[in-house]
Coordinates of C-alpha atoms in Angstrom, one line a residue:
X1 CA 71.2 14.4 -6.7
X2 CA 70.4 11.0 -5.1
X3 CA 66.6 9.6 -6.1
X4 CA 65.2 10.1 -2.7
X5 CA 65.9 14.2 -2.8
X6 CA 64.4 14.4 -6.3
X7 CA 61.7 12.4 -5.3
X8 CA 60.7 14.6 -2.3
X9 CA 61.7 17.8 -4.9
X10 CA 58.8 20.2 -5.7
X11 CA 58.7 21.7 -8.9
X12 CA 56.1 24.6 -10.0
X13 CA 56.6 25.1 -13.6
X14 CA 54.9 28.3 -14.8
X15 CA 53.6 28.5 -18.7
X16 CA 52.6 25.3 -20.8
X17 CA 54.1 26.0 -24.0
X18 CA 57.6 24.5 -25.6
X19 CA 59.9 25.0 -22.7
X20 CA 57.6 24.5 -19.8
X21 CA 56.0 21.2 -21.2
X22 CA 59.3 19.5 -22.2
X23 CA 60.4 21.1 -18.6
X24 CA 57.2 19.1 -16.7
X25 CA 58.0 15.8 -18.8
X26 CA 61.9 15.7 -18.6
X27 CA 61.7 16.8 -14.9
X28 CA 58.5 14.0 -13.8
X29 CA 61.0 11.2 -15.3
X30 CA 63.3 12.2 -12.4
X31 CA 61.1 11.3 -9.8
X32 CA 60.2 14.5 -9.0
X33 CA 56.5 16.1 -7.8
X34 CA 56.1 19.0 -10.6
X35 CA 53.3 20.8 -11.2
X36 CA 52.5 22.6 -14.3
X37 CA 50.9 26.6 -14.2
X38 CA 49.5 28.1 -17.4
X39 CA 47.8 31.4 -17.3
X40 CA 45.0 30.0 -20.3
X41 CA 42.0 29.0 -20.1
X42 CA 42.3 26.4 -22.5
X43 CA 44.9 24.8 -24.8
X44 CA 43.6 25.6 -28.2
X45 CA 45.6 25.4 -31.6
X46 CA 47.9 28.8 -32.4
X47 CA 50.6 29.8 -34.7
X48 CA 52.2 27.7 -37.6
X49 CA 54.8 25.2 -38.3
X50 CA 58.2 24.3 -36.7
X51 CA 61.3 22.0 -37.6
X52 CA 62.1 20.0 -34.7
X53 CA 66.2 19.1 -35.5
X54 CA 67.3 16.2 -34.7
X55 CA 69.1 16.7 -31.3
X56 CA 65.7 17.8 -29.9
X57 CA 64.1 14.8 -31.6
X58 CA 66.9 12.2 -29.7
X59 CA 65.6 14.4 -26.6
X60 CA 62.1 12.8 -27.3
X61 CA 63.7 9.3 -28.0
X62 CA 65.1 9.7 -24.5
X63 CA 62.1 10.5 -22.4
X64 CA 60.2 7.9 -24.5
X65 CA 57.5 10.2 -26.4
X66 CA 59.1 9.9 -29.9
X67 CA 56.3 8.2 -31.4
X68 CA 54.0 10.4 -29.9
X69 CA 55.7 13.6 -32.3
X70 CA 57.2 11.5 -34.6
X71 CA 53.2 10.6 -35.6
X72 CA 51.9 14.2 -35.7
X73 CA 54.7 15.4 -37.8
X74 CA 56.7 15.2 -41.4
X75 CA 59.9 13.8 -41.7
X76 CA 62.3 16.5 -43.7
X77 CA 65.6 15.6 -45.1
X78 CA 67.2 19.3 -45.9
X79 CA 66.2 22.8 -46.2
X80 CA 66.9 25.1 -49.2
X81 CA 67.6 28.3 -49.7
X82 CA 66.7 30.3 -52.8
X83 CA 66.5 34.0 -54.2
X84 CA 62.9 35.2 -54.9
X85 CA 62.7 34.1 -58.1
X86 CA 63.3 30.8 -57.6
X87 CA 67.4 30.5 -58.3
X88 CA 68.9 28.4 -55.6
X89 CA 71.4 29.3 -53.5
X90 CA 72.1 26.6 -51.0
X91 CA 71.1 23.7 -49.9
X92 CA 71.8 21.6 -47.0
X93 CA 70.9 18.0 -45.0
X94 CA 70.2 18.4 -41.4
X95 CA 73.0 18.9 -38.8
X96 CA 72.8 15.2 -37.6
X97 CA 72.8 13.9 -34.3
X98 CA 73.5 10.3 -34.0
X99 CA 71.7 7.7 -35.9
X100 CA 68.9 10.9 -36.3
X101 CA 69.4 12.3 -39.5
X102 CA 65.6 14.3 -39.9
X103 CA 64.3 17.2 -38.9
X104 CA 60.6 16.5 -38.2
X105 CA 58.5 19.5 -39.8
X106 CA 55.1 20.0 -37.2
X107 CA 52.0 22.3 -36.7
X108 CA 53.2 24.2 -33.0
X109 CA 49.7 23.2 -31.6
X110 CA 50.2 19.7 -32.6
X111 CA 53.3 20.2 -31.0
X112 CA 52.1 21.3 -27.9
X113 CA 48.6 19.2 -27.9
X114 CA 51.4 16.3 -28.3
X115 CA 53.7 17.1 -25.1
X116 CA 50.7 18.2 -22.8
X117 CA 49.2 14.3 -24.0
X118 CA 52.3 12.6 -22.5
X119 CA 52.3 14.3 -18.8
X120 CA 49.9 12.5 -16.1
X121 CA 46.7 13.6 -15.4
X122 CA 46.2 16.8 -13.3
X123 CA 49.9 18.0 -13.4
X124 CA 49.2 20.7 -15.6
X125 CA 46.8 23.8 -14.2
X126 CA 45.0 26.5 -16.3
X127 CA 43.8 29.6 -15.7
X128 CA 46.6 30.5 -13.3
X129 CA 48.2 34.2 -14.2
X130 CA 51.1 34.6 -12.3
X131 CA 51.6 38.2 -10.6
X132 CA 54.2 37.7 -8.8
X133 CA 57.0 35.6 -7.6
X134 CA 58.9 35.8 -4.1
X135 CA 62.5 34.1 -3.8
X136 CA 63.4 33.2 -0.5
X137 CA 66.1 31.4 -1.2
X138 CA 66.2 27.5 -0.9
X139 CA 62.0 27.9 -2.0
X140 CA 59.7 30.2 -3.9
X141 CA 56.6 31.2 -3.3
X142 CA 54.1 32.0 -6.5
X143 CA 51.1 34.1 -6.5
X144 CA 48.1 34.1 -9.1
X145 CA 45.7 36.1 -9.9
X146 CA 42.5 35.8 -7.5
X147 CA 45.2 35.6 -4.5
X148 CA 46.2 32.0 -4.8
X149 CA 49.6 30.8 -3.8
X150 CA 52.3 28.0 -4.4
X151 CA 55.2 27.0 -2.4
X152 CA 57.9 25.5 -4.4
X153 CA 61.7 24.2 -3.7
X154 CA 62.5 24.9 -7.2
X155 CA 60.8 27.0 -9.9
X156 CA 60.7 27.3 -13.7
X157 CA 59.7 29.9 -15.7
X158 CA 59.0 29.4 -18.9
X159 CA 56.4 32.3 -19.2
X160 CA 58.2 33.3 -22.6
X161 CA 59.4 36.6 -24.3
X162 CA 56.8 38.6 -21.5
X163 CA 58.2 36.6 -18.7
X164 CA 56.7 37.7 -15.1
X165 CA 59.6 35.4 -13.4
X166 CA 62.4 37.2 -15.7
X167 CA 61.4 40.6 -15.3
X168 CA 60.5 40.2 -11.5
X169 CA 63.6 38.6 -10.3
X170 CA 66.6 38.7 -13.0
X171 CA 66.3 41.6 -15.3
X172 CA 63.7 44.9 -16.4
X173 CA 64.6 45.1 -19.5
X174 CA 61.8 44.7 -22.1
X175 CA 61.8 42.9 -25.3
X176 CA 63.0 44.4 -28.3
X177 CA 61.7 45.5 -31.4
X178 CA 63.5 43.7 -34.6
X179 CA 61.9 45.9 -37.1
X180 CA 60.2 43.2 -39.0
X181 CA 56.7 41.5 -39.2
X182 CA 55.5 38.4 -39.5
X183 CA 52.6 37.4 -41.5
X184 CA 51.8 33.8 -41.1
X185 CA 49.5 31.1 -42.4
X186 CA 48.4 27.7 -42.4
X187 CA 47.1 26.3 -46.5
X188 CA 46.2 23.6 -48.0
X189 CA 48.6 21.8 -50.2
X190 CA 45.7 22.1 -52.5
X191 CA 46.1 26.1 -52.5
X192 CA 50.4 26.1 -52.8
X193 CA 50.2 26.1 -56.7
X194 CA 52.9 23.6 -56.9
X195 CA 55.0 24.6 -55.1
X196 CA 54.9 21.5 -52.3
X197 CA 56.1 18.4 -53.3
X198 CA 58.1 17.2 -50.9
X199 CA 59.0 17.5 -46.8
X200 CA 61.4 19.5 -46.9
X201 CA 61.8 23.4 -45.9
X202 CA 62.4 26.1 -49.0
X203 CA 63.1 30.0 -47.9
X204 CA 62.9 32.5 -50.7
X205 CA 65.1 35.4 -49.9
X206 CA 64.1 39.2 -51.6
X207 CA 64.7 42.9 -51.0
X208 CA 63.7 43.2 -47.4
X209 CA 61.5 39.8 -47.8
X210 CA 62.1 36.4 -46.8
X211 CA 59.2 33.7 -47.6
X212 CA 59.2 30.4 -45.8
X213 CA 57.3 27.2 -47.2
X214 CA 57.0 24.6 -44.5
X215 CA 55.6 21.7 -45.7
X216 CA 52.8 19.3 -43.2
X217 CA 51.9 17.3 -45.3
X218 CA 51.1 14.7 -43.1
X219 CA 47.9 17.4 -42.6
X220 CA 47.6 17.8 -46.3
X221 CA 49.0 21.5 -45.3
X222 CA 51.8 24.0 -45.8
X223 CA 52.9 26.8 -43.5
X224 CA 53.4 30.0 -45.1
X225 CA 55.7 33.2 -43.6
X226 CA 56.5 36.5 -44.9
X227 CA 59.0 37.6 -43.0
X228 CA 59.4 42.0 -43.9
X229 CA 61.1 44.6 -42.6
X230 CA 58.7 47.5 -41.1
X231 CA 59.1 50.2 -38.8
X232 CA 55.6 49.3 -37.3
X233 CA 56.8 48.0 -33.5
X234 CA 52.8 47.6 -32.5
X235 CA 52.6 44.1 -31.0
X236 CA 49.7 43.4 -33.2
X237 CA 49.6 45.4 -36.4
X238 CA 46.7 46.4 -38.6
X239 CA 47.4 45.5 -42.4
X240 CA 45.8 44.8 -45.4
X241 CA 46.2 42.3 -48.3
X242 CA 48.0 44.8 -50.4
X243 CA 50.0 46.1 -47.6
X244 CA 51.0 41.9 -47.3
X245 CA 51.2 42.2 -51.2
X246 CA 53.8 44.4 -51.6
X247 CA 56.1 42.6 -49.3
X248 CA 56.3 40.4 -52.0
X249 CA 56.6 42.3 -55.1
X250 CA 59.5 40.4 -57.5
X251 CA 59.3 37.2 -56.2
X252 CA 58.1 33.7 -57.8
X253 CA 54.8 34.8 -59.6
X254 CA 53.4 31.1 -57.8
X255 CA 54.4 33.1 -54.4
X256 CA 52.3 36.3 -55.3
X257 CA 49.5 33.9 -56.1
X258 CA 49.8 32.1 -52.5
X259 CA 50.1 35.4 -51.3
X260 CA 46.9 37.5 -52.8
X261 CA 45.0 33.9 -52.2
X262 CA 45.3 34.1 -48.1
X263 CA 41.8 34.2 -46.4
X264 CA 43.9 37.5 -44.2
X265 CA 41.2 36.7 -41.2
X266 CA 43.2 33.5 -40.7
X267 CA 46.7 35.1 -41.4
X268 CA 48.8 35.7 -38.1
X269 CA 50.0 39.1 -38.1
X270 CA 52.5 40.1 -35.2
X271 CA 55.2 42.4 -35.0
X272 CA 58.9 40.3 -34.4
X273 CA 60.6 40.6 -30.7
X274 CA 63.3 39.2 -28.8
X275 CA 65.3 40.0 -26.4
X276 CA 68.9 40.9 -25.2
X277 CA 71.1 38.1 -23.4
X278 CA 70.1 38.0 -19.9
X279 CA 72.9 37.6 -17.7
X280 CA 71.7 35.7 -15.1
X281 CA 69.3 32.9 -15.6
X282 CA 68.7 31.5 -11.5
X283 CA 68.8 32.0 -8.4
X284 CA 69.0 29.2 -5.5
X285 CA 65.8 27.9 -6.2
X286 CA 64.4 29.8 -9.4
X287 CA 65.8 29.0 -13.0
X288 CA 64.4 30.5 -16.5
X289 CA 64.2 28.5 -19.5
X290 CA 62.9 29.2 -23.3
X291 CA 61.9 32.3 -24.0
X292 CA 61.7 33.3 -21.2
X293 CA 66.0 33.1 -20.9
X294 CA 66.8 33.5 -24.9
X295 CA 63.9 34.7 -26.5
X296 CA 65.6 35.1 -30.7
X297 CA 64.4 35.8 -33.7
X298 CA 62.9 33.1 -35.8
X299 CA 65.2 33.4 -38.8
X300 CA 67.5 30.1 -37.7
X301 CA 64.3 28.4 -36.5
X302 CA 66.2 27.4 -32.9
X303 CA 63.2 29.2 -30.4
X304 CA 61.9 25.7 -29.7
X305 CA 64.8 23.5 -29.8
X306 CA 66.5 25.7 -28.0
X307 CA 63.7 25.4 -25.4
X308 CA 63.6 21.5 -25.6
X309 CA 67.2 21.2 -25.1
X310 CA 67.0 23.6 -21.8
X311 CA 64.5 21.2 -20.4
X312 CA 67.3 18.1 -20.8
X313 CA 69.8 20.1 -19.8
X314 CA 68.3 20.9 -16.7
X315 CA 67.2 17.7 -16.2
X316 CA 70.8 16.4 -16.9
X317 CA 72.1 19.2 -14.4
X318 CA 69.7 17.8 -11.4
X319 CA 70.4 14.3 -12.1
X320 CA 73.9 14.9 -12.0
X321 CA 75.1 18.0 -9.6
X322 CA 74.7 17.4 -5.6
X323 CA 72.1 20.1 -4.8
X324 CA 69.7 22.4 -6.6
X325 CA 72.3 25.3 -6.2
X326 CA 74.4 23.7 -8.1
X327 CA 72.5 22.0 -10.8
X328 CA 70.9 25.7 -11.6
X329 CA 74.7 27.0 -11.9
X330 CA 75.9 24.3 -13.6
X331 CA 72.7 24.1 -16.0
X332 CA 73.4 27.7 -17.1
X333 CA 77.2 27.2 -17.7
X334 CA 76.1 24.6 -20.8
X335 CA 72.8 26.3 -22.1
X336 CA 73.7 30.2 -21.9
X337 CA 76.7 30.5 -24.3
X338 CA 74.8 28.3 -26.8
X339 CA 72.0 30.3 -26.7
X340 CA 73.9 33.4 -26.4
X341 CA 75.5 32.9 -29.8
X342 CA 72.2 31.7 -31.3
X343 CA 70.7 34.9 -30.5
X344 CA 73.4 36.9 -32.0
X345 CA 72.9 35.0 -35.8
X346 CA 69.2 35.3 -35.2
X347 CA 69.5 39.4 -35.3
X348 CA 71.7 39.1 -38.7
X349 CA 69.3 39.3 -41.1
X350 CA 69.5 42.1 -43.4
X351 CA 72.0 44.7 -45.1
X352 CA 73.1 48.1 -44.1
X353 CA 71.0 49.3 -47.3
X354 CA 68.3 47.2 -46.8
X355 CA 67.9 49.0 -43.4
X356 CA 68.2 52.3 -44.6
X357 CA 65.3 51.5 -47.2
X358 CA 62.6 51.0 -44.2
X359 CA 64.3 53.5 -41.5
X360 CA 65.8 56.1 -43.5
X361 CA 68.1 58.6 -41.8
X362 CA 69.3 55.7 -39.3
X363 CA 72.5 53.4 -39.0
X364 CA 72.6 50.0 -39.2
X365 CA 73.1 49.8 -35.2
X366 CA 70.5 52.0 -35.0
X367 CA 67.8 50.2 -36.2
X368 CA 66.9 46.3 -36.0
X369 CA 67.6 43.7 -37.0
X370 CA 71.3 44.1 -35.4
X371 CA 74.0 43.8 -37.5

């Protein structure tokens, strides 16, 4: 599209996390007028750590906010894998991209605190729940809780895995139960018993169990998941310490000690959901991106790089196509069967018999994660 349409192009971006903040910042750089809706009250810090690869770090070279991540965050070389006690199994650099051979290991509210920091003043708005979205075709109109309303000539939803844009406009379908939890953590290095020395990511794979250490060092920190099958689909399950203890029964005696150590009123309990590939991401003048399009399971660590590359590409697919229509089309054609396929390895986690040991009596497709 030439500068002057971008430039008169409004943009309503709804949610402020990965996808939508990358969205805001990739999209401003273009010229046009976006504005930035996020149902919370305030940004405060949640969840644990991330790997940002480095394709989504070149994204951040590009729109000129690399220092700005690059200084909240750890440089990592490779990532291991290993069994539960310890053994390795493999171990691998980075997938390079370019001259950018690191994956940079950061807290996700760093990560977020650190993209919200590089937009202007006043372009992102809190305290604005959407309820409901109305395509007319070359605009949208958004409305908010209390009644309020926003015309837009293009918007972006990046309200994640619960998306209102999604399930209002491209698909009803609900997200879906993987049969695992997700108990995770924030220590210090102090409280790791060794088992940090470096900046590089280590998963420990058991029966059932995998255990992520995530080094953030550059906090003096670790992130620590337990990953577990349970048939427990409550978004927010009640557990105890021994019910978290017995997820990691046989593995590294150091991880037991991490493990019964955790302070379990800061421990981030959740139940794990994603959801099927949506077949339709836009319309004329509405386009999904992050969760809100792909939502997948954590196990390849690709939710928020996924989401930062759907910001570029739809930046790329403005800059390049001759309307909106078509950059939304042509947007989807490079994102969806990437993200399609990363969705698919995300839900291969765990054996037939593995399966069978939490849901007895089902099959494999019966029960998640999908084989």
């Amino acid at each position: 599209m030439q500068h002057s349409e971008l430039k008169n192009l409004k943009i309503a971006v709804v949610g402020a996390g990965y996808g939508g903040a990358a969205a805001a910042k990739a999209l401003s750089l273009l010229g046009a007028q976006v504005d930035v809706y996020e149902q919370a009250h305030r940004i405060r810090e949640v969840g644990a750590g991330i790997g940002l690869r480095p394709a989504t770090m070149n994204r951040f070279r590009q729109w000129g906010v690399f220092e700005a991540i690059a200084k909240v965050s750890s440089p990592s070389e490779y990532f291991e894998i290993l069994t539960a006690t310890g053994e390795p199994i493999m171990k691998e650099a980075w997938p390079a991209d370019g001259a950018q051979r690191h994956t940079h290991l950061i807290h996700r509210g760093d990560f977020i605190e650190a993209l919200l920091g590089v937009l202007p003043e006043g372009m992102v708005h809190l305290g604005h729940r959407l309820e409901g979205v109305r395509d007319l075709g070359e605009r949208s109109v958004l409305t908010f809780a209390g009644g309020k309303t926003v015309e837009a000539d293009l918007v972006v939803g990046a309200d994640g895995i619960k998306s209102v844009v999604r399930q209002q406009l491209f698909s009803d379908k609900g997200p879906v139960f993987s049969g695992e939890h997700a108990y995770r953590a924030v220590i210090s290095v102090d409280d790791a018993h060794g088992m940090v020395t470096d900046d590089n990511l280590r998963m420990y794979i058991g029966r059932g169990t995998k255990v992520y250490l995530l080094p953030l060092r550059h906090r003096g920190q670790v992130s620590f998941d337990i990953t577990a099958l349970c048939p427990d689909g409550a978004w927010n399950p009640e557990v105890t310490r021994d019910d978290v203890l017995a997820t990691v029964e046989g593995f590294d005696e150091r991880l037991i000690a991490i493990t019964r150590g955790l302070d379990m009123a800061g421990v981030n309990v959740r139940a794990v959901y994603d959801i099927d590939p949506v077949e339709t991401w836009h319309s004329d003048s509405v386009v999904l991106v992050g969760d809100a399009a792909h939502s997948m399971l954590h196990h390849q660590g690709q939710g928020a790089n996924s989401a930062i590359e759907d910001a570029g590409a739809l930046a790329d697919a403005l800059r390049e196509a001759s309307s909106v229509r078509e950059a939304l089309a042509r947007y989807q054609a490079v994102r969806k069967p990437e993200t399609d396929k990363l969705q698919a390895i995300s839900r291969q986690g765990w054996s037939a018999e593995e399966i069978e040991d939490v849901f007895p009596g089902q099959k494999p497709a019966d029960a998640a994660p999908k084989e």
